[in-house]
Amino acid sequence: MATNEPDGRRDMVRLEKINLSFGENHVLKDLDLTVAPSEKVVIIGPSGSGKTTILRVIMTLNRPDSGCVIIDGRHLYHEERKGELVPAREKHVREVRTDISMVFQHFNLFPHLTALENLTLAPMKVLDLSKEEASDRGLELLRRVGLGDKADQYPGQLSGGQKQRVAIARALAMRPKVMLFDEPTSALDPELVGEVLAVIKDIALEGKTTMMLVTHEMGFAREAADRVLMFDSGRIIEEGTPGQVLKNPAHDRTRAFLRAVLSH
Amino acid sequence: MSAFAQVAFSWDWDYALRVLPDIARGLWQTILATLVGISIGMVLGLLLALLRRSRVRVIRWPTIAFIEFVRSTPLLVQLFFIFFVFPGFGLVLSPFVTLVVGLGIHYGTYTSESYRAGIENVERGQWEAATALNLSAATTWSRIVLPQAIPTVIPALGNYLVAMFKDAPLGFAVAAGGILLAAQSEASRSFRPIEPFTLMGVLFLAVSIPAAFFVRYLERRYGYERA
Amino acid sequence: MLSGNQIQALLEGVWMTVRVFALAGLLGTVLALLFGIMSLAENRLLRWISRIYVEVARGASAIVLLFYAAFAIPIILGMRSGRTFVFTAAVVALGVNMGGYGAEVVRTGIQSVPRGQTEAATALNLRFRDRLRHVTLPQALIVMLPPYGNLSIEVLKATALVSLVGLADLTAEAQNLRVQRAVSGSRAATSLAIFGTALVFYFVMAQLLAVFFRWLERRLAGDWYRGRS
């Protein structure tokens, strides 16, 4: 399993020849993608280009038709048995998935649980933390995202921006190596976008977590991303530093897309 | 365990085939009762729905009470009521009539709710247009409201039809024919219950399951939305 | 009007009705949860099994299942049919029938929970049974309660059928009283009083069930449900 780079550095996320079709729609075409540890990658592109699907494939919400996903050196969808690579059993998938977390466009908070309970459920059930440990961790994270006083409130009582911040805290509570953000601010009223981006930027600056974001917020990409990928029709058509892709795009389609997005 | 007697069961095909025509005839009686029952139920349901909407409290409240009472109590006991109590008031009904009247009243209360929903779903604007055109109440009802309300009830009627078919064998209790009576009579006559009851079950399923599929197909086809 | 003895007899029938209802309801609920969840399984065979159960359990009416269980099964199994057997058979027949309808209510309830909830649970790496217990079912339950309440009243009404296979429930006791009256030719309680009282007893039980389920809905909904956006 050649997952080591020649210079010894190991990719955190590696997608090899990923193909995925929804019926007749070939959404991801022979996709290769690598993300280095602690790298912050922003994915942009028109809707229907498949950019959200990449995140969903990594998060195991959609299974690829073919190809491999490797997280920190371990295959996600395959396991090695008797020296051969075979489709993984559920148990193996869960083990590898432990290192990945996701923040959704529509928050997906559990409405019947308080903010704190949203944060403590998985750590208790999956990471086997005690109730005290999980609560301590949960409260600390809520404070970090600026919602320490909302621990006992229900999602229905929170604003959109607050909900998304709770969702981010919930993902952080699992101490993931890889965090995925699927258009985290697209469903928010404009005046609430800033508070959420601030939290995401904070996580990026703190350093260790590998992050992949699908977003239209170009300002954020410029400030926080290490690398920007432009997606279209199931393929990466351009990639580079924010300066390269956003200021001087090489591709016509990238230019057209950026013009459309930045003009309103 | 002495509860287990000798296993003396073996399926007798000759007997089963001999008995099949009687069971099938019983099935036909059950289907017939269902068809008559649903007809009564459809008419009675509309009547109840209209009474329920009456602005006269003395009419409306007893109607609501009646509907609620009949819906909450077992059809079987209602059949007994009709069969044994009505004669005391001079109304002696034959077993078959008892069955279809019982089915009709019981399911009439269900259909009345569907009619009510259908009538209430006719837009306010329709009523107002009728008033603006100075139409009489009778015309408004017969030409504007009911023609729009009744079609919405039809998909629900399909379900009630299937449900009534499952209740119709209860005619057994008042000796009104039907598939259960046929099977039970045969079983007690021959002391071999397996074949008649199995045939009853198979024939019954052979009607009720396809009917259920058909009703579901109709619902999909005519875009029925449950309230 | 009914004499004290007659009312006593009817009440004993009520007790039998309640016992049959409670046990059949318990069995029906277990089956409904089992087959309702199974109908949403990833495994196609499990989905098929669930579908077959639902179609047959609903398609065969309660009365057909009852008679088959009470009279045909004992012979097939080679058992002698005693009173406890008929009781068990009745409970099983009504429970199986209820499970068929209940499974559909459970399935619809679970499917009403937005897909995002399942995805969030997957993203948090929750095990299937933890997701079911802490995320899906609590939200599905609220949706399931009203139709389940209606279903429970239908089951209560169906218990009257057990009188036809020989169990001494409320309906059977009412029949007994009528026969006694006809035989003795007494001037005591008319058929109207007998069956009327029986109907009222059923009505009261049905209303109690309705009130119970409304209370349950209110209690389970809680603050979060009302504040839900």
XYZ file of C-alpha atoms in Angstrom:
720
model
C 0.000 0.000 0.000
C 2.044 2.917 -1.284
C 0.605 5.675 0.833
C 3.885 7.238 1.779
C 5.229 10.127 -0.178
C 8.814 9.657 -1.469
C 10.072 12.187 1.073
C 8.397 10.314 3.961
C 5.540 12.756 4.486
C 2.174 11.018 4.614
C -0.978 12.531 3.142
C -3.801 13.062 5.561
C -6.484 12.635 2.905
C -5.907 10.858 -0.348
C -8.501 10.104 -3.011
C -7.473 7.740 -5.788
C -9.456 7.369 -9.008
C -12.806 8.078 -7.374
C -15.828 7.561 -9.608
C -19.421 8.185 -8.586
C -22.572 8.314 -10.653
C -26.115 9.107 -9.611
C -28.062 7.157 -12.173
C -26.995 8.527 -15.532
C -25.218 11.483 -13.970
C -21.470 10.815 -13.717
C -20.729 13.210 -10.896
C -17.134 12.364 -9.971
C -14.826 11.317 -12.767
C -11.599 9.464 -11.974
C -10.857 11.930 -9.242
C -7.396 12.117 -7.654
C -6.922 14.436 -4.727
C -4.482 14.708 -1.839
C -4.521 16.890 1.229
C -1.467 17.240 3.455
C -1.680 17.123 7.262
C -2.849 20.449 8.715
C -3.487 21.807 5.252
C -6.538 24.043 4.711
C -8.107 23.394 1.338
C -11.008 25.390 -0.100
C -13.042 23.930 -2.942
C -14.989 26.263 -5.208
C -17.076 25.691 -8.296
C -20.548 25.910 -9.810
C -23.433 23.932 -8.305
C -23.746 20.436 -9.666
C -19.983 20.317 -10.213
C -19.621 17.576 -7.606
C -17.752 19.565 -4.966
C -20.159 18.715 -2.163
C -20.090 15.086 -3.260
C -16.361 14.871 -2.611
C -16.910 15.771 1.016
C -19.797 13.349 1.264
C -17.650 10.528 -0.144
C -14.974 11.202 2.470
C -17.596 11.316 5.203
C -19.053 7.995 3.920
C -22.434 9.559 3.210
C -22.131 8.421 -0.406
C -20.129 5.381 -1.456
C -17.968 5.737 -4.549
C -18.573 3.323 -7.412
C -14.826 2.752 -7.686
C -11.616 4.118 -6.288
C -9.974 4.444 -2.885
C -10.152 6.881 -0.011
C -7.168 6.826 2.356
C -7.219 8.709 5.632
C -3.914 9.153 7.444
C -2.489 6.085 5.793
C -5.514 3.842 6.305
C -7.976 2.790 3.632
C -11.503 3.913 4.443
C -13.588 1.712 2.187
C -11.177 -1.206 2.005
C -9.326 -3.340 4.458
C -6.460 -5.707 4.165
C -7.264 -9.310 4.783
C -4.741 -12.056 4.079
C -2.605 -9.606 2.160
C -5.422 -8.527 -0.176
C -7.441 -5.370 -0.417
C -11.116 -6.199 0.018
C -14.226 -4.074 0.625
C -14.242 -3.137 4.296
C -16.731 -4.318 6.843
C -18.771 -1.778 8.802
C -16.505 -2.146 11.824
C -13.431 -1.090 9.868
C -15.188 1.854 8.236
C -16.239 3.110 11.672
C -12.696 2.848 12.981
C -11.268 5.001 10.213
C -14.242 7.365 10.198
C -13.478 8.299 13.770
C -10.854 10.743 12.522
C -13.277 12.651 10.280
C -15.943 15.180 11.217
C -18.342 17.260 9.159
C -20.247 20.525 9.436
C -23.376 20.694 7.280
C -24.959 23.499 5.328
C -28.231 23.067 7.208
C -26.601 22.464 10.612
C -28.455 19.164 11.286
C -28.459 19.713 15.025
C -30.552 17.268 17.029
C -33.649 19.334 17.852
C -34.746 17.242 20.815
C -31.411 17.703 22.645
C -29.968 20.823 24.230
C -26.852 22.415 22.764
C -24.687 20.718 25.383
C -26.416 17.357 24.869
C -25.775 17.679 21.139
C -22.088 17.955 21.993
C -21.884 15.186 24.563
C -23.872 12.435 22.846
C -21.201 11.137 20.463
C -18.210 11.540 22.805
C -20.069 9.457 25.372
C -21.305 6.789 22.986
C -18.394 6.591 20.573
C -15.340 7.784 22.506
C -16.553 6.259 25.769
C -16.122 9.437 27.761
C -17.934 9.666 31.076
C -20.761 12.143 31.408
C -18.537 14.559 33.362
C -15.664 14.381 30.898
C -18.003 14.864 27.949
C -19.775 17.783 29.636
C -16.494 19.479 30.533
C -15.283 19.148 26.985
C -18.625 20.284 25.640
C -18.818 23.404 27.828
C -15.262 24.364 26.975
C -16.017 24.122 23.280
C -19.250 26.078 23.607
C -17.343 28.816 25.363
C -14.731 28.742 22.661
C -17.358 29.397 19.977
C -18.893 32.104 22.145
C -21.992 30.229 23.296
C -21.083 29.186 26.829
C -24.356 30.580 28.161
C -26.494 28.666 25.683
C -25.608 25.190 26.901
C -29.108 24.364 28.092
C -30.972 25.905 25.189
C -32.567 23.903 22.428
C -31.630 24.444 18.774
C -35.115 25.786 18.124
C -34.309 28.706 20.412
C -31.086 29.660 18.646
C -30.395 31.846 15.630
C -28.930 30.362 12.452
C -25.456 31.612 13.238
C -25.638 30.239 16.761
C -26.858 26.887 15.481
C -23.963 26.576 13.075
C -21.486 27.490 15.792
C -22.949 24.752 17.984
C -22.668 22.384 15.028
C -18.996 23.291 14.637
C -18.417 22.747 18.354
C -20.188 19.395 18.058
C -17.817 18.346 15.291
C -14.804 19.559 17.287
C -15.889 17.561 20.317
C -14.820 14.416 18.480
C -11.233 15.787 18.185
C -11.065 14.856 14.489
C -7.940 14.905 12.388
C -9.943 15.996 9.347
C -12.794 18.506 9.411
C -15.106 18.916 6.441
C -17.280 21.994 5.921
C -20.091 21.766 3.370
C -21.062 25.371 2.520
C -21.255 26.248 6.209
C -22.561 29.778 5.683
C -24.773 29.356 2.616
C -27.950 28.891 4.645
C -27.342 31.873 6.899
C -28.674 35.396 6.787
C -25.867 37.712 5.652
C -25.395 39.425 9.016
C -24.803 36.068 10.718
C -22.136 34.837 8.309
C -19.329 36.763 9.980
C -19.642 35.144 13.397
C -19.440 31.663 11.865
C -16.498 32.492 9.596
C -14.693 33.906 12.636
C -15.013 30.570 14.406
C -13.821 28.650 11.361
C -10.886 31.014 10.945
C -10.031 30.490 14.593
C -9.840 26.742 14.048
C -7.706 27.259 10.949
C -5.259 29.532 12.748
C -4.945 27.213 15.716
C -3.159 24.983 13.233
C -3.349 21.251 13.703
C -6.619 20.235 12.068
C -6.710 19.344 8.386
C -9.645 21.221 6.876
C -11.570 20.936 3.628
C -14.184 23.560 2.918
C -16.709 23.929 0.147
C -17.737 27.572 0.153
C -18.574 30.655 -1.876
C -16.906 32.940 0.641
C -13.899 34.040 -1.432
C -12.742 36.494 1.198
C -12.358 33.685 3.640
C -10.542 31.576 1.059
C -8.096 34.361 0.440
C -7.321 34.782 4.131
C -7.328 31.282 5.518
C -6.748 28.751 2.751
C -3.416 27.126 1.896
C -4.762 25.838 -1.384
C -7.814 26.487 -3.549
C -9.329 23.911 -5.905
C -11.680 24.850 -8.714
C -14.157 22.111 -9.482
C -16.272 21.668 -12.575
C -18.190 18.723 -14.029
C -16.667 16.202 -11.674
C -13.024 17.176 -12.130
C -10.494 19.537 -10.617
C -9.793 21.970 -13.400
C -7.451 24.273 -11.529
C -5.599 24.363 -8.259
C -3.070 26.551 -6.525
C -2.595 29.088 -3.771
C -5.446 31.532 -3.181
C -3.384 34.237 -4.825
C -2.943 32.155 -7.944
C -6.445 30.825 -8.414
C -8.478 33.766 -7.192
C -6.370 36.632 -8.541
C -4.894 35.123 -11.700
C -6.909 32.120 -12.761
C -5.428 30.246 -15.680
C -8.651 28.599 -16.851
C -11.445 30.387 -18.715
C -14.092 28.584 -16.722
C -12.503 29.598 -13.443
C -12.440 33.197 -14.607
C -16.085 33.064 -15.668
C -17.136 31.447 -12.398
C -15.263 33.965 -10.246
C -16.699 36.836 -12.234
C -20.213 35.530 -11.637
C -19.697 34.905 -7.939
C -17.882 38.093 -7.080
C -20.112 40.401 -9.052
C -23.118 40.321 -6.708
C -45.994 -32.724 28.023
C -49.437 -34.245 27.896
C -50.760 -31.186 26.082
C -49.441 -32.678 22.910
C -51.759 -35.268 21.496
C -50.755 -37.510 18.669
C -49.891 -35.664 15.519
C -52.877 -36.758 13.478
C -52.786 -34.109 10.837
C -52.406 -34.698 7.165
C -53.815 -32.598 4.371
C -56.553 -34.281 2.422
C -56.637 -32.897 -1.103
C -59.862 -34.681 -2.056
C -61.662 -33.189 0.858
C -60.198 -29.764 0.202
C -61.342 -29.780 -3.402
C -64.787 -31.002 -2.424
C -65.153 -28.199 0.051
C -63.696 -25.482 -2.163
C -66.949 -24.597 -3.993
C -68.739 -23.955 -0.692
C -65.942 -21.781 0.580
C -65.834 -19.929 -2.716
C -69.565 -19.353 -2.532
C -69.068 -17.979 0.965
C -66.383 -15.665 -0.393
C -68.798 -14.405 -2.987
C -71.406 -13.695 -0.298
C -68.829 -11.751 1.650
C -67.900 -9.711 -1.415
C -71.562 -9.048 -2.115
C -72.169 -7.887 1.436
C -69.164 -5.594 1.128
C -70.434 -3.989 -2.062
C -73.895 -3.410 -0.653
C -72.422 -2.209 2.617
C -70.162 0.355 1.011
C -73.043 1.700 -1.029
C -75.063 2.264 2.119
C -71.997 3.660 3.837
C -71.323 6.163 1.070
C -74.848 7.539 1.161
C -75.137 7.531 4.922
C -71.730 9.157 5.238
C -72.761 12.077 3.078
C -75.956 12.478 5.086
C -74.041 12.424 8.361
C -71.503 14.907 7.031
C -74.258 17.319 6.065
C -76.028 16.896 9.409
C -72.776 17.477 11.189
C -72.395 20.813 9.490
C -75.844 21.943 10.534
C -75.931 25.253 12.280
C -78.707 23.968 14.483
C -77.082 22.700 17.643
C -79.825 20.200 18.375
C -78.949 18.471 15.114
C -75.205 18.957 15.159
C -74.324 17.718 18.620
C -76.242 14.440 18.581
C -74.735 13.787 15.148
C -71.225 14.332 16.440
C -71.963 12.147 19.448
C -73.409 9.439 17.229
C -70.430 9.457 14.877
C -67.952 9.348 17.742
C -69.878 6.615 19.536
C -70.192 4.336 16.523
C -66.562 4.824 15.537
C -65.286 3.962 19.002
C -67.254 0.765 19.524
C -66.898 -2.690 17.966
C -68.800 -3.535 14.808
C -69.585 -6.969 16.211
C -71.497 -5.567 19.156
C -73.283 -3.176 16.831
C -74.378 -6.135 14.709
C -75.731 -7.841 17.801
C -77.464 -4.615 18.718
C -79.198 -4.392 15.348
C -80.088 -8.063 15.326
C -81.389 -8.372 18.877
C -82.485 -4.922 19.914
C -84.131 -3.526 16.791
C -86.900 -6.176 16.801
C -87.967 -4.775 20.168
C -88.759 -1.591 18.277
C -90.576 -3.384 15.509
C -87.657 -3.539 13.083
C -86.849 -7.153 12.302
C -84.018 -7.437 9.818
C -82.847 -10.586 8.113
C -79.271 -11.636 8.844
C -77.974 -10.360 5.528
C -79.710 -7.013 5.886
C -78.461 -6.784 9.461
C -74.937 -7.258 8.214
C -75.061 -4.693 5.424
C -76.895 -2.146 7.551
C -74.344 -2.654 10.331
C -71.473 -2.281 7.886
C -73.158 0.713 6.303
C -73.675 2.557 9.566
C -70.249 1.709 10.967
C -68.385 2.746 7.853
C -70.809 5.573 7.228
C -69.264 7.298 10.212
C -65.803 6.860 8.715
C -66.805 8.155 5.313
C -68.617 11.096 6.895
C -65.255 12.316 8.137
C -63.837 12.065 4.633
C -66.779 13.960 3.189
C -66.391 16.595 5.883
C -62.732 17.099 4.982
C -63.635 17.214 1.308
C -66.349 19.799 1.849
C -64.177 21.944 4.074
C -61.406 21.812 1.525
C -63.575 23.471 -1.085
C -62.106 26.942 -1.102
C -63.752 29.782 0.651
C -63.714 31.618 -2.654
C -66.136 29.162 -4.195
C -68.752 29.901 -1.577
C -68.220 33.610 -1.949
C -68.541 33.439 -5.724
C -71.797 31.535 -5.338
C -73.132 34.208 -2.998
C -72.062 36.945 -5.375
C -73.940 35.215 -8.183
C -76.966 35.002 -5.922
C -77.257 31.238 -6.223
C -79.679 29.461 -3.923
C -78.346 27.203 -1.204
C -79.599 24.133 -3.037
C -77.889 25.133 -6.271
C -74.706 26.101 -4.475
C -74.528 22.710 -2.835
C -75.565 20.559 -5.728
C -73.774 22.337 -8.565
C -70.729 23.952 -6.938
C -69.688 22.444 -3.611
C -70.543 18.770 -3.766
C -69.150 18.218 -7.272
C -65.829 19.486 -5.955
C -65.989 17.819 -2.547
C -67.093 14.330 -3.479
C -64.231 13.395 -5.832
C -61.721 13.951 -3.057
C -63.466 11.290 -1.032
C -63.110 8.592 -3.671
C -59.537 7.539 -2.882
C -60.424 7.171 0.779
C -63.413 5.085 -0.215
C -61.051 2.587 -1.810
C -59.412 2.049 1.550
C -62.743 1.748 3.326
C -63.882 -0.793 0.778
C -60.893 -2.998 1.499
C -61.314 -2.512 5.239
C -64.991 -3.387 5.039
C -64.191 -6.561 3.157
C -62.097 -7.575 6.142
C -65.011 -6.926 8.496
C -67.744 -8.480 6.373
C -67.033 -12.082 7.500
C -68.471 -11.010 10.851
C -71.826 -11.820 9.323
C -70.995 -15.209 10.777
C -72.091 -13.911 14.166
C -75.630 -13.253 12.950
C -75.700 -16.190 10.548
C -75.553 -13.925 7.517
C -73.587 -16.196 5.243
C -70.114 -15.337 4.152
C -66.802 -17.083 3.963
C -66.345 -17.560 7.691
C -69.748 -19.133 8.147
C -69.066 -21.465 5.243
C -65.709 -22.526 6.641
C -66.962 -22.906 10.173
C -70.042 -24.894 9.155
C -67.942 -27.222 7.097
C -65.382 -27.618 9.868
C -67.937 -28.468 12.502
C -69.690 -30.849 10.154
C -66.639 -32.832 9.188
C -64.504 -32.326 12.284
C -61.654 -31.413 9.951
C -61.010 -27.701 10.431
C -57.634 -27.472 8.678
C -58.770 -27.656 5.078
C -61.791 -25.300 5.303
C -59.958 -22.689 7.364
C -56.850 -22.835 5.244
C -58.918 -22.433 2.094
C -60.733 -19.552 3.766
C -57.432 -17.887 4.585
C -55.979 -18.381 1.126
C -59.068 -17.217 -0.731
C -59.428 -14.271 1.590
C -55.842 -13.163 1.070
C -56.259 -13.739 -2.664
C -58.885 -11.008 -2.686
C -57.714 -8.608 -0.002
C -54.047 -8.287 -0.948
C -54.575 -7.548 -4.656
C -57.408 -5.191 -3.687
C -55.044 -3.337 -1.352
C -52.434 -3.074 -4.104
C -55.048 -1.831 -6.532
C -56.256 0.853 -4.135
C -52.669 1.970 -3.550
C -52.130 2.121 -7.297
C -55.242 4.275 -7.676
C -54.030 6.572 -4.911
C -50.695 7.047 -6.624
C -52.294 7.512 -9.995
C -54.779 10.115 -8.851
C -52.303 11.919 -6.645
C -54.138 11.495 -3.381
C -52.696 13.569 -0.582
C -53.492 12.590 2.931
C -54.512 15.499 5.110
C -81.999 -1.677 33.681
C -79.315 -4.145 34.578
C -79.109 -5.861 37.930
C -75.995 -5.776 40.045
C -75.184 -9.356 39.125
C -75.473 -8.612 35.456
C -73.241 -5.598 35.671
C -70.782 -7.743 37.600
C -70.829 -10.287 34.807
C -70.171 -7.613 32.230
C -67.310 -6.231 34.284
C -65.706 -9.638 34.393
C -65.928 -9.568 30.632
C -64.285 -6.155 30.677
C -61.405 -7.623 32.654
C -60.889 -10.309 30.030
C -61.093 -7.670 27.297
C -58.468 -5.584 29.052
C -56.134 -8.556 29.440
C -56.427 -9.573 25.807
C -55.978 -5.963 24.716
C -52.931 -5.350 26.878
C -51.074 -8.490 25.811
C -52.025 -8.209 22.151
C -51.015 -4.548 22.276
C -47.660 -5.449 23.757
C -46.991 -8.113 21.142
C -48.244 -5.849 18.371
C -45.949 -3.029 19.474
C -42.904 -5.287 19.580
C -43.711 -6.647 16.122
C -44.430 -3.153 14.792
C -41.056 -1.863 15.955
C -39.246 -4.933 14.694
C -40.782 -5.031 11.245
C -41.062 -1.271 10.925
C -37.341 -0.837 11.432
C -36.633 -3.909 9.319
C -38.518 -2.415 6.372
C -35.848 0.294 6.228
C -32.884 -2.066 6.404
C -30.094 -1.966 3.858
C -30.370 -5.686 3.323
C -32.910 -6.371 0.601
C -33.939 -9.734 2.028
C -34.867 -8.130 5.340
C -36.913 -5.520 3.518
C -38.737 -8.261 1.629
C -39.492 -10.272 4.737
C -40.887 -7.182 6.372
C -43.006 -6.387 3.334
C -44.470 -9.887 3.214
C -45.287 -9.804 6.900
C -47.026 -6.423 6.594
C -49.099 -7.440 3.574
C -50.214 -10.761 5.018
C -50.778 -9.533 8.557
C -52.944 -6.705 7.281
C -54.554 -8.560 4.384
C -55.805 -11.412 6.534
C -58.374 -9.755 8.709
C -58.255 -10.201 12.465
C -61.174 -12.593 12.356
C -59.523 -14.885 9.822
C -56.295 -14.928 11.832
C -58.220 -15.566 15.027
C -60.120 -18.549 13.722
C -57.066 -20.015 12.114
C -54.992 -19.616 15.263
C -57.698 -20.945 17.556
C -58.925 -23.898 15.518
C -56.488 -24.888 12.829
C -53.110 -24.344 14.473
C -53.731 -26.695 17.409
C -54.352 -29.559 15.036
C -51.359 -28.726 12.891
C -49.170 -28.623 15.953
C -50.821 -31.698 17.370
C -51.796 -29.958 20.564
C -54.914 -30.284 22.613
C -56.743 -26.986 22.626
C -57.516 -25.819 26.148
C -58.637 -22.486 27.517
C -55.159 -21.047 27.986
C -54.306 -22.104 24.479
C -57.249 -20.215 23.002
C -56.283 -17.149 25.038
C -52.712 -17.335 23.778
C -53.881 -17.955 20.229
C -56.199 -14.945 20.392
C -53.476 -12.701 21.776
C -51.047 -13.868 19.090
C -53.577 -13.455 16.283
C -54.565 -9.934 17.322
C -50.959 -9.011 18.057
C -49.759 -10.190 14.663
C -52.587 -8.316 12.947
C -51.815 -5.142 14.864
C -48.112 -5.495 14.116
C -48.822 -5.321 10.412
C -50.541 -1.955 10.715
C -48.169 -0.759 13.412
C -45.119 -1.512 11.280
C -46.372 0.919 8.660
C -46.883 3.604 11.293
C -43.352 3.029 12.605
C -41.902 3.098 9.109
C -43.673 6.325 8.212
C -42.586 7.876 11.490
C -38.950 6.992 11.003
C -39.006 8.177 7.402
C -40.393 11.503 8.552
C -37.150 12.253 10.392
C -35.102 14.452 8.035
C -32.226 12.731 6.295
C -29.832 15.358 7.649
C -30.301 13.909 11.107
C -29.109 10.495 9.985
C -26.186 12.118 8.166
C -25.195 14.125 11.227
C -25.292 10.932 13.285
C -23.107 9.195 10.695
C -20.693 12.135 10.709
C -20.413 11.726 14.474
C -19.709 8.027 13.952
C -22.644 6.871 16.068
C -23.406 3.160 15.925
C -26.663 2.147 14.260
C -28.335 1.260 17.523
C -27.215 4.470 19.210
C -28.441 6.504 16.282
C -31.798 4.734 16.399
C -32.174 5.186 20.111
C -30.904 8.732 20.593
C -31.574 10.476 17.292
C -34.165 8.752 15.107
C -36.736 7.224 17.435
C -37.155 10.216 19.756
C -38.031 12.362 16.769
C -40.054 9.658 15.032
C -42.106 8.951 18.130
C -43.907 12.279 18.036
C -45.068 11.630 14.494
C -46.077 8.058 15.277
C -48.260 8.729 18.280
C -51.500 10.005 16.722
C -51.905 7.161 14.202
C -50.741 4.692 16.835
C -53.443 5.952 19.157
C -56.060 5.338 16.463
C -54.611 1.904 15.877
C -54.860 1.034 19.550
C -58.557 1.869 19.513
C -58.992 -0.392 16.500
C -57.305 -3.196 18.432
C -59.623 -2.599 21.362
C -62.583 -2.966 19.030
C -61.047 -6.099 17.545
C -60.917 -7.766 20.960
C -64.679 -8.185 20.681
C -63.970 -10.870 18.082
C -62.473 -13.192 20.661
C -65.995 -13.843 21.898
C -66.514 -15.795 18.674
C -63.732 -18.245 19.494
C -64.931 -18.889 22.995
C -63.206 -16.389 25.273
C -65.376 -14.800 27.962
C -64.802 -11.142 27.107
C -67.271 -8.267 27.412
C -69.073 -9.166 24.185
C -69.327 -12.826 25.186
C -70.747 -11.867 28.590
C -73.290 -9.634 26.909
C -74.317 -12.511 24.662
C -74.586 -14.758 27.704
C -76.877 -12.340 29.456
C -79.082 -12.110 26.419
C -79.337 -15.887 26.157
C -80.061 -16.216 29.870
C -82.796 -13.673 29.538
C -84.289 -15.368 26.502
C -84.192 -18.741 28.234
C -85.628 -17.583 31.510
C -88.124 -15.335 29.790
C -87.711 -12.955 32.652
C -88.751 -9.356 32.558
C -85.281 -8.377 33.641
C -82.913 -6.278 31.585
C -83.848 -5.829 27.967
C -81.482 -6.566 25.120
C -81.240 -2.838 24.720
C -79.898 -2.448 28.233
C -77.482 -5.340 27.848
C -75.921 -4.385 24.540
C -76.297 -0.703 25.213
C -74.309 -1.041 28.415
C -71.695 -3.141 26.654
C -71.341 -0.478 23.969
C -70.974 2.216 26.606
C -68.232 0.223 28.344
C -66.337 -0.049 25.047
C -66.880 3.636 24.407
C -65.466 4.576 27.781
C -62.416 2.373 27.253
C -61.844 3.887 23.811
C -62.070 7.405 25.192
C -59.616 6.539 27.969
C -57.187 5.340 25.320
C -57.660 8.544 23.332
C -57.006 10.680 26.394
C -53.941 8.612 27.263
C -52.398 9.083 23.841
C -53.098 12.792 23.809
C -51.391 13.051 27.194
C -48.449 11.000 25.911
C -48.057 13.297 22.899
C -48.016 16.364 25.091
C -45.567 14.835 27.511
C -43.076 13.551 24.935
C -43.124 16.704 22.854
C -41.696 18.904 25.555
C -40.180 22.342 25.197
C -38.025 21.499 22.218
C -40.946 20.532 20.040
C -42.832 23.730 20.559
C -39.764 25.856 20.006
C -38.813 23.948 16.864
C -38.147 26.169 13.873
